[in-house]
PDB file of C-alpha atoms in Angstrom:
ATOM      1  CA  UNK A1286      69.860 -20.448 -30.153  1.00  0.00           C
ATOM      2  CA  UNK A1287      73.089 -22.197 -30.944  1.00  0.00           C
ATOM      3  CA  UNK A1288      75.763 -22.518 -28.249  1.00  0.00           C
ATOM      4  CA  UNK A1289      77.899 -19.631 -29.532  1.00  0.00           C
ATOM      5  CA  UNK A1290      74.999 -17.208 -29.723  1.00  0.00           C
ATOM      6  CA  UNK A1291      73.802 -18.252 -26.266  1.00  0.00           C
ATOM      7  CA  UNK A1292      77.287 -17.800 -24.778  1.00  0.00           C
ATOM      8  CA  UNK A1293      77.487 -14.294 -26.277  1.00  0.00           C
ATOM      9  CA  UNK A1294      74.003 -13.402 -25.042  1.00  0.00           C
ATOM     10  CA  UNK A1295      74.735 -14.577 -21.505  1.00  0.00           C
ATOM     11  CA  UNK A1296      78.033 -12.658 -21.562  1.00  0.00           C
ATOM     12  CA  UNK A1297      76.055  -9.466 -22.278  1.00  0.00           C
ATOM     13  CA  UNK A1298      73.630 -10.215 -19.431  1.00  0.00           C
ATOM     14  CA  UNK A1299      76.548 -11.014 -17.120  1.00  0.00           C
ATOM     15  CA  UNK A1300      78.408  -7.831 -18.113  1.00  0.00           C
ATOM     16  CA  UNK A1301      75.392  -5.640 -17.294  1.00  0.00           C
ATOM     17  CA  UNK A1302      74.849  -7.507 -14.024  1.00  0.00           C
ATOM     18  CA  UNK A1303      78.483  -6.950 -12.986  1.00  0.00           C
ATOM     19  CA  UNK A1304      78.056  -3.187 -12.805  1.00  0.00           C
ATOM     20  CA  UNK A1305      75.432  -3.360 -10.051  1.00  0.00           C
ATOM     21  CA  UNK A1306      75.822  -6.814  -8.493  1.00  0.00           C
ATOM     22  CA  UNK A1307      79.468  -7.975  -8.748  1.00  0.00           C
ATOM     23  CA  UNK A1308      79.096 -10.967  -6.402  1.00  0.00           C
ATOM     24  CA  UNK A1309      76.062 -12.291  -8.247  1.00  0.00           C
ATOM     25  CA  UNK A1310      77.834 -11.633 -11.549  1.00  0.00           C
ATOM     26  CA  UNK A1311      80.795 -13.744 -10.433  1.00  0.00           C
ATOM     27  CA  UNK A1312      78.501 -16.669  -9.564  1.00  0.00           C
ATOM     28  CA  UNK A1313      76.679 -16.301 -12.880  1.00  0.00           C
ATOM     29  CA  UNK A1314      80.052 -16.214 -14.653  1.00  0.00           C
ATOM     30  CA  UNK A1315      81.055 -19.548 -13.087  1.00  0.00           C
ATOM     31  CA  UNK A1316      77.763 -21.096 -14.223  1.00  0.00           C
ATOM     32  CA  UNK A1317      78.181 -19.658 -17.736  1.00  0.00           C
ATOM     33  CA  UNK A1318      81.751 -20.945 -17.950  1.00  0.00           C
ATOM     34  CA  UNK A1319      80.683 -24.460 -16.944  1.00  0.00           C
ATOM     35  CA  UNK A1320      77.616 -24.476 -19.197  1.00  0.00           C
ATOM     36  CA  UNK A1321      79.250 -23.209 -22.393  1.00  0.00           C
ATOM     37  CA  UNK A1322      82.885 -24.294 -21.830  1.00  0.00           C
ATOM     38  CA  UNK A1323      84.216 -20.819 -22.558  1.00  0.00           C
ATOM     39  CA  UNK A1324      85.539 -18.413 -19.973  1.00  0.00           C
ATOM     40  CA  UNK A1325      84.794 -14.798 -20.878  1.00  0.00           C
ATOM     41  CA  UNK A1326      85.270 -12.408 -17.994  1.00  0.00           C
ATOM     42  CA  UNK A1327      82.238 -10.249 -17.289  1.00  0.00           C
ATOM     43  CA  UNK A1328      84.673  -7.337 -16.849  1.00  0.00           C
ATOM     44  CA  UNK A1329      85.912  -7.579 -20.467  1.00  0.00           C
ATOM     45  CA  UNK A1330      84.908  -4.759 -22.805  1.00  0.00           C
ATOM     46  CA  UNK A1331      83.477  -6.202 -26.009  1.00  0.00           C
ATOM     47  CA  UNK A1332      81.764  -4.122 -28.685  1.00  0.00           C
ATOM     48  CA  UNK A1333      78.542  -5.033 -30.497  1.00  0.00           C
ATOM     49  CA  UNK A1334      78.494  -7.872 -32.976  1.00  0.00           C
ATOM     50  CA  UNK A1335      80.385 -10.521 -31.004  1.00  0.00           C
ATOM     51  CA  UNK A1336      80.160 -13.879 -32.774  1.00  0.00           C
ATOM     52  CA  UNK A1337      81.426 -17.028 -31.100  1.00  0.00           C
ATOM     53  CA  UNK A1338      81.715 -19.627 -33.854  1.00  0.00           C
ATOM     54  CA  UNK A1339      82.836 -22.561 -31.714  1.00  0.00           C
ATOM     55  CA  UNK A1340      82.378 -21.804 -28.002  1.00  0.00           C
ATOM     56  CA  UNK A1341      84.718 -24.418 -26.556  1.00  0.00           C
ATOM     57  CA  UNK A1342      88.131 -23.666 -24.983  1.00  0.00           C
ATOM     58  CA  UNK A1343      87.870 -19.878 -25.266  1.00  0.00           C
ATOM     59  CA  UNK A1344      89.373 -17.627 -22.601  1.00  0.00           C
ATOM     60  CA  UNK A1345      89.004 -13.831 -22.670  1.00  0.00           C
ATOM     61  CA  UNK A1346      90.440 -12.041 -19.654  1.00  0.00           C
ATOM     62  CA  UNK A1347      89.079  -9.149 -17.633  1.00  0.00           C
ATOM     63  CA  UNK A1348      91.397  -6.556 -19.202  1.00  0.00           C
ATOM     64  CA  UNK A1349      90.485  -7.417 -22.805  1.00  0.00           C
ATOM     65  CA  UNK A1350      89.164  -4.605 -24.995  1.00  0.00           C
ATOM     66  CA  UNK A1351      87.600  -5.930 -28.201  1.00  0.00           C
ATOM     67  CA  UNK A1352      85.980  -3.847 -30.931  1.00  0.00           C
ATOM     68  CA  UNK A1353      82.889  -4.331 -33.059  1.00  0.00           C
ATOM     69  CA  UNK A1354      81.983  -7.385 -35.160  1.00  0.00           C
ATOM     70  CA  UNK A1355      84.569  -9.694 -33.567  1.00  0.00           C
ATOM     71  CA  UNK A1356      84.558 -13.410 -34.456  1.00  0.00           C
ATOM     72  CA  UNK A1357      86.038 -15.892 -31.991  1.00  0.00           C
ATOM     73  CA  UNK A1358      87.151 -19.409 -32.889  1.00  0.00           C
ATOM     74  CA  UNK A1359      88.469 -21.966 -30.462  1.00  0.00           C
ATOM     75  CA  UNK A1360      92.140 -22.738 -30.085  1.00  0.00           C
TER      76      UNK A1360
END
């Protein structure tokens, strides 16, 4: 896995976890943010096909609604 693919994968895991275990999801989100240097809220709604090309300095808030096949670049 490259860093962008890993960050997207762990976002999906974190998003699913947030529905049943919100406290654990918040802790996992802090770890994910520190590990991959991108802060994507586990409450964000992101469609399939998310591609993070350069996973540094990315912030996606909890009210974000993003469609399918979305590419994210830093800055």
